[in-house]
Coordinates of C-alpha atoms in Angstrom, one line a residue:
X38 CA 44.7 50.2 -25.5
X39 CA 44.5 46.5 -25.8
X40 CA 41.7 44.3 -26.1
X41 CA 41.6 40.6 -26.6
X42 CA 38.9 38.1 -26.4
X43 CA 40.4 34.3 -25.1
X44 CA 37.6 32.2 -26.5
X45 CA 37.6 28.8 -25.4
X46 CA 35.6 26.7 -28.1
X47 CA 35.0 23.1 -26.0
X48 CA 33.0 25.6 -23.1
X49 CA 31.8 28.5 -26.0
X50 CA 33.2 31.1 -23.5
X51 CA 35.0 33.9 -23.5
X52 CA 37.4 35.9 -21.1
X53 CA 39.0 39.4 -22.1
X54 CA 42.4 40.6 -21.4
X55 CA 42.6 44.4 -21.4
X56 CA 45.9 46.6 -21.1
X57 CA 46.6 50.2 -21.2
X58 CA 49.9 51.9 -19.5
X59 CA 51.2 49.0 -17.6
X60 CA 48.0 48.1 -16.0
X61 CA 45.7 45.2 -16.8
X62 CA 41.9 43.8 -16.1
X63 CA 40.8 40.2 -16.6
X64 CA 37.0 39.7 -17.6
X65 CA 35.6 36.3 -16.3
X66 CA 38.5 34.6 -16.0
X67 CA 38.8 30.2 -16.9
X68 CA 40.0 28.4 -13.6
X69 CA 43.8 27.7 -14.9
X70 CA 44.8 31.1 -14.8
X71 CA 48.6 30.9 -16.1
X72 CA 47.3 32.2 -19.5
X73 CA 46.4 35.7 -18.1
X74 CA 49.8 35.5 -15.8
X75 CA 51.4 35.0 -19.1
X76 CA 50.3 37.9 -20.7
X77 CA 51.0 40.6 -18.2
X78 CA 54.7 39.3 -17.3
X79 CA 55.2 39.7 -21.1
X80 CA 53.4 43.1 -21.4
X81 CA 55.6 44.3 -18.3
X82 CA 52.0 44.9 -16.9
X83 CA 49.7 44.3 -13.5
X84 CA 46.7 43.7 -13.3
X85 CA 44.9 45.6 -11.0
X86 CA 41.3 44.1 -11.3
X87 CA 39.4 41.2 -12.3
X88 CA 35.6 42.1 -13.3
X89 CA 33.3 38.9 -12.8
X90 CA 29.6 39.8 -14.9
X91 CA 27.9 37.2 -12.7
X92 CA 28.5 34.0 -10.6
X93 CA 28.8 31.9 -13.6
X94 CA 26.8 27.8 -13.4
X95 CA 28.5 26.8 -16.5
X96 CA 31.9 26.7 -15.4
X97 CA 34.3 27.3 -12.3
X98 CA 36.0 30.7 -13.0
X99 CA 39.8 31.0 -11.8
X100 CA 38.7 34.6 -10.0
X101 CA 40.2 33.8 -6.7
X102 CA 43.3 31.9 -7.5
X103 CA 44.1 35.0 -10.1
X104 CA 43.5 37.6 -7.0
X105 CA 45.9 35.3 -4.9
X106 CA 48.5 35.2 -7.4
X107 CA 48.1 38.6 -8.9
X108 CA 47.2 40.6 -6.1
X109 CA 44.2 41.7 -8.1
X110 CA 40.9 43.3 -6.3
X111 CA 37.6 40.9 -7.7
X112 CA 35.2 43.4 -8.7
X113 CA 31.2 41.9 -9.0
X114 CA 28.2 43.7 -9.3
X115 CA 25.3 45.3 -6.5
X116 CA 23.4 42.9 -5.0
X117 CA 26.3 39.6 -5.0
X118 CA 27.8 38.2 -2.1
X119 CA 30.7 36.3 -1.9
X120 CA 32.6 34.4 0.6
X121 CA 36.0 35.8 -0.6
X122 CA 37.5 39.2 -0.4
X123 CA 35.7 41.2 -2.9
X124 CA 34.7 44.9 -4.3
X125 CA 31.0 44.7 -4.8
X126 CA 30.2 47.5 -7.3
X127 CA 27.7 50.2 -7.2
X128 CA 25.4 50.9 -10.0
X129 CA 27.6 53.2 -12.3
X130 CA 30.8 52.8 -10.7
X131 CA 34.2 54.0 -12.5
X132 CA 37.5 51.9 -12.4
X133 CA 40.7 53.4 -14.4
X134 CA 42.3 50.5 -16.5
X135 CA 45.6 53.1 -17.5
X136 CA 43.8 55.7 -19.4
X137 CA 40.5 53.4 -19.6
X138 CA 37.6 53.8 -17.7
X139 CA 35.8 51.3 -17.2
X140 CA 32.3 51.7 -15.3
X141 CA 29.9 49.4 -13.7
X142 CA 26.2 48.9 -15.2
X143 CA 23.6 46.8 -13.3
X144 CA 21.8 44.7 -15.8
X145 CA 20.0 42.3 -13.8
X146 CA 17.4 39.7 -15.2
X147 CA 19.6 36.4 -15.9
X148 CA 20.9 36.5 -12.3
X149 CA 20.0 39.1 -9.8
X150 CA 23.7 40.3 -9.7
X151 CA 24.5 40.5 -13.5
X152 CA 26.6 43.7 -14.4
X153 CA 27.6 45.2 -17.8
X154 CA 31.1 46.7 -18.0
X155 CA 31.4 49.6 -20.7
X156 CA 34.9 50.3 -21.6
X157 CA 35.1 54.0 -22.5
X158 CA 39.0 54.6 -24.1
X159 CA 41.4 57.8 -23.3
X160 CA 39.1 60.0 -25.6
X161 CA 35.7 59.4 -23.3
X162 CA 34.6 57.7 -26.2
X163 CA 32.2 54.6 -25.5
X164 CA 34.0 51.8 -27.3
X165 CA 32.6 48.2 -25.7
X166 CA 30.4 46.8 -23.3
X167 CA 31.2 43.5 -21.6
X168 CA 27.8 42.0 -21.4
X169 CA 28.1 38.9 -19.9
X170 CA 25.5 36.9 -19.9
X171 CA 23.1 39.7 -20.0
X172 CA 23.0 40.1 -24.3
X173 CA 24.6 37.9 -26.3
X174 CA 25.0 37.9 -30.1
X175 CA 21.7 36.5 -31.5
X176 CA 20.3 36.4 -28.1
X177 CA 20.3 36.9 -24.2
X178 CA 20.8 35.2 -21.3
X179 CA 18.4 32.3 -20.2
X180 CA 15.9 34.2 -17.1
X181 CA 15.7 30.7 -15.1
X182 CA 18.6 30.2 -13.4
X183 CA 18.4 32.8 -10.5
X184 CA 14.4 32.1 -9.4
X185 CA 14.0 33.0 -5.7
X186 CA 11.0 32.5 -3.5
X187 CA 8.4 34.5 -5.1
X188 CA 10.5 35.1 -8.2
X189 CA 9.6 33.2 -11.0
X190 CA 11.5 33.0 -14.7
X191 CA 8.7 35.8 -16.1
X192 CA 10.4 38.2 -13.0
X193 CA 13.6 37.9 -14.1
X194 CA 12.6 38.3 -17.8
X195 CA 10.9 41.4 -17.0
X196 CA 14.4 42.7 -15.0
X197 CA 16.2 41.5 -18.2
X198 CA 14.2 43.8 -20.7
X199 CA 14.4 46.8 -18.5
X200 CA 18.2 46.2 -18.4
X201 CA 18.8 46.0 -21.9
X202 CA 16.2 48.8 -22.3
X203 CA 17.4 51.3 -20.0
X204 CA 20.9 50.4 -20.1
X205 CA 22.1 48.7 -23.2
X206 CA 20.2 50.1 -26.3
X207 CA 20.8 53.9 -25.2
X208 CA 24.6 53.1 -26.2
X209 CA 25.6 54.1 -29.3
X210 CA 25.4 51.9 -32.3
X211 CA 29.1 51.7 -32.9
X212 CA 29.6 50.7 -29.0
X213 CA 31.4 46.7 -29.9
X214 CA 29.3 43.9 -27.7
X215 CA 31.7 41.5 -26.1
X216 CA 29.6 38.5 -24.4
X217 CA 30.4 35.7 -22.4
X218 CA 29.4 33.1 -24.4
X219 CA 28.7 32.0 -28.3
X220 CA 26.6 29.5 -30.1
X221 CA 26.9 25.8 -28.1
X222 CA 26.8 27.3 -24.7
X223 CA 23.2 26.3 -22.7
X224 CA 22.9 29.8 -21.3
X225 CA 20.9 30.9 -24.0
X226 CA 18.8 29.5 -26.7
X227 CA 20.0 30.4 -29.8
X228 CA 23.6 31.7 -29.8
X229 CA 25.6 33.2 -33.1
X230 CA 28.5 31.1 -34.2
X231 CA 30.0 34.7 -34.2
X232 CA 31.8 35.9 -30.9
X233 CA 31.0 40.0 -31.0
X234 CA 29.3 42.5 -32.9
X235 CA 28.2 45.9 -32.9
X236 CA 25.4 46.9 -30.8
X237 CA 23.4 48.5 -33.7
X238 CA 23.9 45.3 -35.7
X239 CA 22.3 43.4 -32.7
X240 CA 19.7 46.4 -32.9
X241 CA 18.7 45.5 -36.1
X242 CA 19.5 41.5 -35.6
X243 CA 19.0 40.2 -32.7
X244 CA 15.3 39.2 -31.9
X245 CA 15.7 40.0 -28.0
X246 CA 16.2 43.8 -29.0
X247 CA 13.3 44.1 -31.5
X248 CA 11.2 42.8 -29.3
X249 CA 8.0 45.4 -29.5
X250 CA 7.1 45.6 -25.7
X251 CA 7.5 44.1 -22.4
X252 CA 5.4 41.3 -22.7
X253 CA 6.2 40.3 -26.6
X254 CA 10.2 40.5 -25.1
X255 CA 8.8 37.9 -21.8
X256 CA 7.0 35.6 -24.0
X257 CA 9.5 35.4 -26.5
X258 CA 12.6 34.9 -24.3
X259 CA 10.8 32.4 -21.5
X260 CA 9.4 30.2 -24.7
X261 CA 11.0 26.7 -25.5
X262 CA 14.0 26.8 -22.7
X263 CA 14.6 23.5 -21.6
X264 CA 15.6 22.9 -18.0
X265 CA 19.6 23.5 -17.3
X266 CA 22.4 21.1 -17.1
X267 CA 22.4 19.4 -13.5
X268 CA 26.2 21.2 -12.9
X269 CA 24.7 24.5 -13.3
X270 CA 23.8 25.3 -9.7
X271 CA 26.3 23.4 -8.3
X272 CA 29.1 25.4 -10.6
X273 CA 27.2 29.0 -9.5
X274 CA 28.0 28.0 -5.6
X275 CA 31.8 26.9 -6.2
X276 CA 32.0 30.4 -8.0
X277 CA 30.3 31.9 -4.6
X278 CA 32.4 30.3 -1.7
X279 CA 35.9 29.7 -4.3
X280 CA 37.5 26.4 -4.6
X281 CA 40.9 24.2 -4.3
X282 CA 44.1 25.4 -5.8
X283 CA 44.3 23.5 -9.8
X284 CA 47.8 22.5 -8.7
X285 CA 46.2 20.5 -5.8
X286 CA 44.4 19.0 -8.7
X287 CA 47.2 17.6 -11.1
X288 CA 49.3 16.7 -8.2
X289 CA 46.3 13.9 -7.5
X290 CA 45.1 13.5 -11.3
X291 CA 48.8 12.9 -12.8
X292 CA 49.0 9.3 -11.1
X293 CA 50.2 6.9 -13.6
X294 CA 48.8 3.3 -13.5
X295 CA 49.4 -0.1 -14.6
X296 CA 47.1 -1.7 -16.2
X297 CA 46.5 -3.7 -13.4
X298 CA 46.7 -0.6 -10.8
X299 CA 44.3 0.6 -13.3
X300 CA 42.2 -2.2 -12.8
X301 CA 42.2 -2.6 -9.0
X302 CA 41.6 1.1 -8.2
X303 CA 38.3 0.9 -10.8
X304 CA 36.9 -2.2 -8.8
X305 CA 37.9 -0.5 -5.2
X306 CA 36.7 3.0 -5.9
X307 CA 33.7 2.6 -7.6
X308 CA 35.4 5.4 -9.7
X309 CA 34.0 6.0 -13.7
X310 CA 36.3 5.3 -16.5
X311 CA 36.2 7.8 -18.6
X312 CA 37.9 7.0 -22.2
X313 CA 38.6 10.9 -23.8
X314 CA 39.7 9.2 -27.2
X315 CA 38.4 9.8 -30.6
X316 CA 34.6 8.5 -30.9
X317 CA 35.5 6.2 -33.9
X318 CA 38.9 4.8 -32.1
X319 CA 36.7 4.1 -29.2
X320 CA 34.2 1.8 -31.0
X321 CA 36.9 -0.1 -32.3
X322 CA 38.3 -1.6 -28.7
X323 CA 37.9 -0.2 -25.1
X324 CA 38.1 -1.1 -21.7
X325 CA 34.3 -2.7 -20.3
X326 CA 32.4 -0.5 -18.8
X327 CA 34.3 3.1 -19.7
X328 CA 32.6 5.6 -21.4
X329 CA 33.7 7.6 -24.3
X330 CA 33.7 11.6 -24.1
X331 CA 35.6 12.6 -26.7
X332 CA 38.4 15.4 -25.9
X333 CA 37.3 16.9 -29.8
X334 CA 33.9 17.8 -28.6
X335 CA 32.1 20.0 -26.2
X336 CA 33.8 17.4 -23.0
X337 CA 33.4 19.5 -20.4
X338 CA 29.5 20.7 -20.7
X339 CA 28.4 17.0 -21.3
X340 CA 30.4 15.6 -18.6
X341 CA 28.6 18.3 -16.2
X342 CA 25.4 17.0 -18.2
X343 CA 25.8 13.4 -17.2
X344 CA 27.9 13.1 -14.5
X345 CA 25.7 13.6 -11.4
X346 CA 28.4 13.8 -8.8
X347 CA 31.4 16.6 -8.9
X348 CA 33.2 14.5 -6.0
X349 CA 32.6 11.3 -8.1
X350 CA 36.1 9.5 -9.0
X351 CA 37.5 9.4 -12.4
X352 CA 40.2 7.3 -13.7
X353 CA 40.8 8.5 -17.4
X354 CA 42.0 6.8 -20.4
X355 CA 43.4 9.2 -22.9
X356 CA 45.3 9.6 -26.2
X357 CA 49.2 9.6 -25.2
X358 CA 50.3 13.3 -23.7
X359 CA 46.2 14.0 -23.1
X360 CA 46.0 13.4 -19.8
X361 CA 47.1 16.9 -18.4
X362 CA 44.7 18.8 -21.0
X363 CA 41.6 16.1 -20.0
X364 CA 42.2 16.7 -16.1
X365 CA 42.3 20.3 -17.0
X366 CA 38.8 20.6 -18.9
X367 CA 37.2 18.4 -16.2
X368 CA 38.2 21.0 -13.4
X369 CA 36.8 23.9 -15.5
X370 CA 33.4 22.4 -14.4
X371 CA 34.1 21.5 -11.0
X372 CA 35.2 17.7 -11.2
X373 CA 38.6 17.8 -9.4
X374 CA 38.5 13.9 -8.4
X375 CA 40.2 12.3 -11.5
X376 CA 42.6 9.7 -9.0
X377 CA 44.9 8.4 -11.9
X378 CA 45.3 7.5 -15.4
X379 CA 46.0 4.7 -17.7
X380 CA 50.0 5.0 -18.5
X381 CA 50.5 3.9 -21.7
X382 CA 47.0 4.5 -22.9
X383 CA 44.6 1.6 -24.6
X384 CA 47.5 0.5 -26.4
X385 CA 48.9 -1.0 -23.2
X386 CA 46.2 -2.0 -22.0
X387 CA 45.9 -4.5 -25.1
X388 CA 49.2 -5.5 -24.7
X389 CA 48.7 -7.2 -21.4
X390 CA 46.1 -9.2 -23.1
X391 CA 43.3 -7.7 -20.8
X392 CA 39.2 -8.3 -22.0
X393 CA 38.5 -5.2 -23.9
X394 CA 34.9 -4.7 -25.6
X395 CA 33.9 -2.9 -29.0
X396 CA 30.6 -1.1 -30.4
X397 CA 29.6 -1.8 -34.0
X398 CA 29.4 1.3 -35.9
X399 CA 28.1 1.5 -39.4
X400 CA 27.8 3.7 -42.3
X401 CA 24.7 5.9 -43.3
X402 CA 24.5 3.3 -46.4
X403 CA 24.2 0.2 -44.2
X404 CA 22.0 2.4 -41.9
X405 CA 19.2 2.2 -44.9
X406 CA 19.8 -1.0 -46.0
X407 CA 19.1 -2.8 -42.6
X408 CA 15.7 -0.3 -42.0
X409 CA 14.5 -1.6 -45.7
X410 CA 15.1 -4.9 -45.0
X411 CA 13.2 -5.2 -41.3
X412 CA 12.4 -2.9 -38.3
X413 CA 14.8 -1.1 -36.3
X414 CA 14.5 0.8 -33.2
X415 CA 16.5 4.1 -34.2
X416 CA 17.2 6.5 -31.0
X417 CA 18.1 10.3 -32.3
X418 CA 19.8 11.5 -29.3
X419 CA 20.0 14.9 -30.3
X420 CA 18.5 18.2 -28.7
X421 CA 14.9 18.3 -28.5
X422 CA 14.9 21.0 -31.3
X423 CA 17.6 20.0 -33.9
X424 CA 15.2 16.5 -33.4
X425 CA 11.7 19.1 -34.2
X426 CA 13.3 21.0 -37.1
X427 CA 14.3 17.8 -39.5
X428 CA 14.6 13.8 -38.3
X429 CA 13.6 10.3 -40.1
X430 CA 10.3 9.7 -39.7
X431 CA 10.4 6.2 -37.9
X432 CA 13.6 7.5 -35.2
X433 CA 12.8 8.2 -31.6
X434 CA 14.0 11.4 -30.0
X435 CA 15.6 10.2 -26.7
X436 CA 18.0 13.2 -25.9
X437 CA 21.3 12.4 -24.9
X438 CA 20.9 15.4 -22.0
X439 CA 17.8 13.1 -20.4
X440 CA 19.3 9.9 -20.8
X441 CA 19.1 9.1 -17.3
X442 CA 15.6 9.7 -17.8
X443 CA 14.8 7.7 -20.5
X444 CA 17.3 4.7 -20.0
X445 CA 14.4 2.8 -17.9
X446 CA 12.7 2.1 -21.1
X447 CA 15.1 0.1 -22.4
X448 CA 14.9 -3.1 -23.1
X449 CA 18.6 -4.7 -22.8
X450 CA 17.7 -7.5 -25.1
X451 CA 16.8 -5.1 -27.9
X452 CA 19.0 -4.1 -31.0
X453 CA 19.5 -0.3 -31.1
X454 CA 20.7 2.1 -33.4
X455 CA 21.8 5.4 -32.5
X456 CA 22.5 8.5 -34.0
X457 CA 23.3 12.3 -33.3
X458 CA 24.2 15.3 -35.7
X459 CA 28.0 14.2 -36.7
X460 CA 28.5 11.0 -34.4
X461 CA 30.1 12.6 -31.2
X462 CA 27.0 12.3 -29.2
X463 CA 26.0 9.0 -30.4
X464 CA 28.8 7.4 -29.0
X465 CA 28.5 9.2 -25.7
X466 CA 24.9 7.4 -25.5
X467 CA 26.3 3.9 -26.7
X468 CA 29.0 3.6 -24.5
X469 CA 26.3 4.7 -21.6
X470 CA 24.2 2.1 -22.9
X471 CA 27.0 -0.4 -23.1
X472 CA 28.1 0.2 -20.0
X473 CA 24.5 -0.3 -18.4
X474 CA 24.2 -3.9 -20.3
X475 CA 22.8 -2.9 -23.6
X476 CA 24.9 -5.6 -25.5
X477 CA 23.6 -4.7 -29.0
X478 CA 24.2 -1.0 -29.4
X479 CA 24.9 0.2 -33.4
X480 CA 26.2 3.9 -33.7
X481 CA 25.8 5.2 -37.3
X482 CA 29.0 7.4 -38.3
X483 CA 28.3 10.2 -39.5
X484 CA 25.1 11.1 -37.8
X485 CA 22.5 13.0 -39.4
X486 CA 24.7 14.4 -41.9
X487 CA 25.3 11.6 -43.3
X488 CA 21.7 10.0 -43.0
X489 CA 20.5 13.3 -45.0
X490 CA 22.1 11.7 -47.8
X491 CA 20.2 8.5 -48.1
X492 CA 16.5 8.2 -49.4
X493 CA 15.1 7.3 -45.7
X494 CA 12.0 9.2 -45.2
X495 CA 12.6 12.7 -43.3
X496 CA 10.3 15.1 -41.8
X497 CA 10.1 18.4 -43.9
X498 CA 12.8 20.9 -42.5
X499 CA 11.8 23.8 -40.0
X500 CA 14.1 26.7 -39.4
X501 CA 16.5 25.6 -37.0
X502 CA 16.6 29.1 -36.0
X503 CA 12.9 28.9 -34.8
X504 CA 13.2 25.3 -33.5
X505 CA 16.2 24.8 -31.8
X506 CA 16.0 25.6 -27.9
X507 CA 18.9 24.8 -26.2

């Protein structure tokens, strides 16, 4: 038997690769799916299913591309409907993995069609549940994603605590929990950094399960969740009806421009530049107008957070040999219009002598010394809750997820300074704000982290633990 989790930091998911006598399953599968191809052509193996836990809204899964080129049966759980061939499962189904069994448990509550898959090994010995999105570790699955007609977020929280109750916590302590996600992810609210755990652990751990009844477990789960990225819904129905091959993808993405090509298709497509470089390389020269979402970050969940339109064009610039990797991570959430890239990177771009434009970005130290000498308007663009549990006392929280919300307060004449946790974010919001004719934008390196060390006033710390909803 062979299990492997395939945890993809930038998205905070995981897929699972499992293996026993020449015959393989693949567990909510990533949209590129030559990593799982890999694996069986190695292992002399086939895979013979691919188990989907739910139609996932945070990224496009690679489920029907890996059924075309594997000849693979997609296996969901009662109640979904696809537009693709598909096994819908019944309600404690069995498939045989090689000596594996693996069998079907309806666990709905954070969509309707949610399934837990318990791998029981050649003994009949319950060893793992895939859960999904159904329990995390730390925590479950958000309840507000899958409201229909009459049923509201409280329903599906109600669904989700019978599920876990009558489903999940009659496993045996020792059964491993393998989840869909870990801490960073918005489909929960307060994720471990730690990818699996044993399910009496989580017993004993996680507040979800220790919840006392019903309605402590509603309240409790419902409380604090903010609403979900834009991309969400529109990633849950591209995982419904299946999308473009990723080759079709590259062959339009990997177009190589001239500056000037560069420059022409911009002004004629109306398409966003979108700079993947380092945040601090960025602020030190970059093309007007681009924005910076750095390829060392979470890029793919905040480009879903702030770029409204999947169809919208995207010309990238990119570190040299990045372009591949950035076309790729923009696909996983459903853009798949990037129309070129600049060859030669910034560098060349320079080189022609073309207008380029900078952000000012200055340490924590020179932070403090320009609040004690006058008044600043200081924007903490962090979540709602990491803003509630510590911040200066003089900062306004202006999330970076609601800046489209909040941007019609500026004043473009102002002077602002802008801050996140470690400076990722920060930029994200000044090169939004650059690019909307904010001239004086200041980012403060470092972020937080980095302000904590100064003797600028802060708020006493709350737990993050309590205060941070995602």
């Amino acid at each position: 038997m062979k299990i492997e989790q395939i945890y993809t930091g930038c998205l905070a998911e995981a897929a699972y690769y499992i293996e026993s006598n020449g015959e393989a399953a693949i567990i909510d599968p990533l949209r590129e799916v030559g990593t799982y191809l890999k694996k069986v052509e190695k292992a002399d193996a086939t895979i013979k299913y691919i188990f989907e836990t739910h139609f996932h809204a945070d990224f496009v899964s690679g489920h029907v591309d890996l059924a075309e080129k594997s000849g693979a049966t997609i296996i969901y759980g009662p109640t979904a409907k696809t537009e693709f061939k598909s096994h819908i499962a019944k309600d404690g189904e069995q498939f045989k993995i090689g000596a594996l069994t693996i069998t079907a448990l309806h666990t709905p509550g954070h969509t309707l069609e949610s399934t837990t898959y318990l791998l029981t090994d050649e003994n009949g010995k319950d060893h793992c549940i895939f859960s999904g999105d159904t329990l995390f570790i730390g925590d479950v699955g958000r309840p507000d994603l899958a409201q229909k007609g009459n049923l509201t977020m409280e329903d599906l929280a109600g669904m989700l605590y019978d599920s876990l109750n009558e489903k999940i916590k009659p496993l045996a302590d020792e059964v491993i929990v393998y989840p869909a996600h870990g801490a960073g992810s918005a489909c929960g609210k307060s994720m471990s950094k730690e990818t699996f755990d044993s399910l009496g652990h989580q017993k004993q751990v996680n507040y979800a399960l220790r919840a006392e009844n019903k309605e402590q477990f509603i309240k409790e789960v419902t409380d604090g969740i903010m609403p979900p990225p834009q991309y969400f819904a529109k990633n849950a129905a591209i995982n419904k009806g299946g999308i473009e091959s990723i080759e079709d993808v590259y062959e339009k993405g990997m177009n190589a421009l001239t500056p000037q090509a560069f420059e022409d298709t911009a002004n004629q497509t109306g398409a966003i530049m979108l700079d993947t470089r380092d945040p601090q390389l960025f602020a030190k020269g970059f093309i007007p107008n681009s924005i910076n979402i750095g390829l060392n970050g979470q890029f793919a969940p905040w480009v879903g957070a702030l770029i409204t339109d999947l169809q919208q064009p995207i010309l990238l610039i990119t570190d040299e040999g990045k372009e591949q990797e950035s076309i790729t991570r923009l696909t996983r959430v459903g853009y798949d219009s990037t129309i070129g890239y600049l060859d030669g990177g910034f560098e060349r771009w320079t080189d022609t002598g073309k207008e380029i434009d900078t952000i000012e970005s200055i340490s924590a130290e020179a932070f403090e010394e320009a609040s004690n000498t006058g008044e600043v308007i200081a924007l903490d663009v962090r979540k709602p809750g990491e803003y509630e549990s510590e911040h200066l006392d003089f900062t306004l929280s202006r999330p970076l997820d609601f800046i489209n919300d909040w941007m019609g307060e500026i004043d473009q004449k102002a002077t602002y300074y802008v801050h996140c946790a470690g400076g990722y974010r920060s930029m994200i919001a000044a090169s939004i704000l650059k690019s909307r004719g904010v001239e004086n934008v200041i980012d403060i390196a470092g972020g937080y982290g980095a302000i904590k060390n100064t003797s600028l006033n802060r708020t006493d710390f709350a737990c993050p633990s309590k205060a941070i909803k995602v």
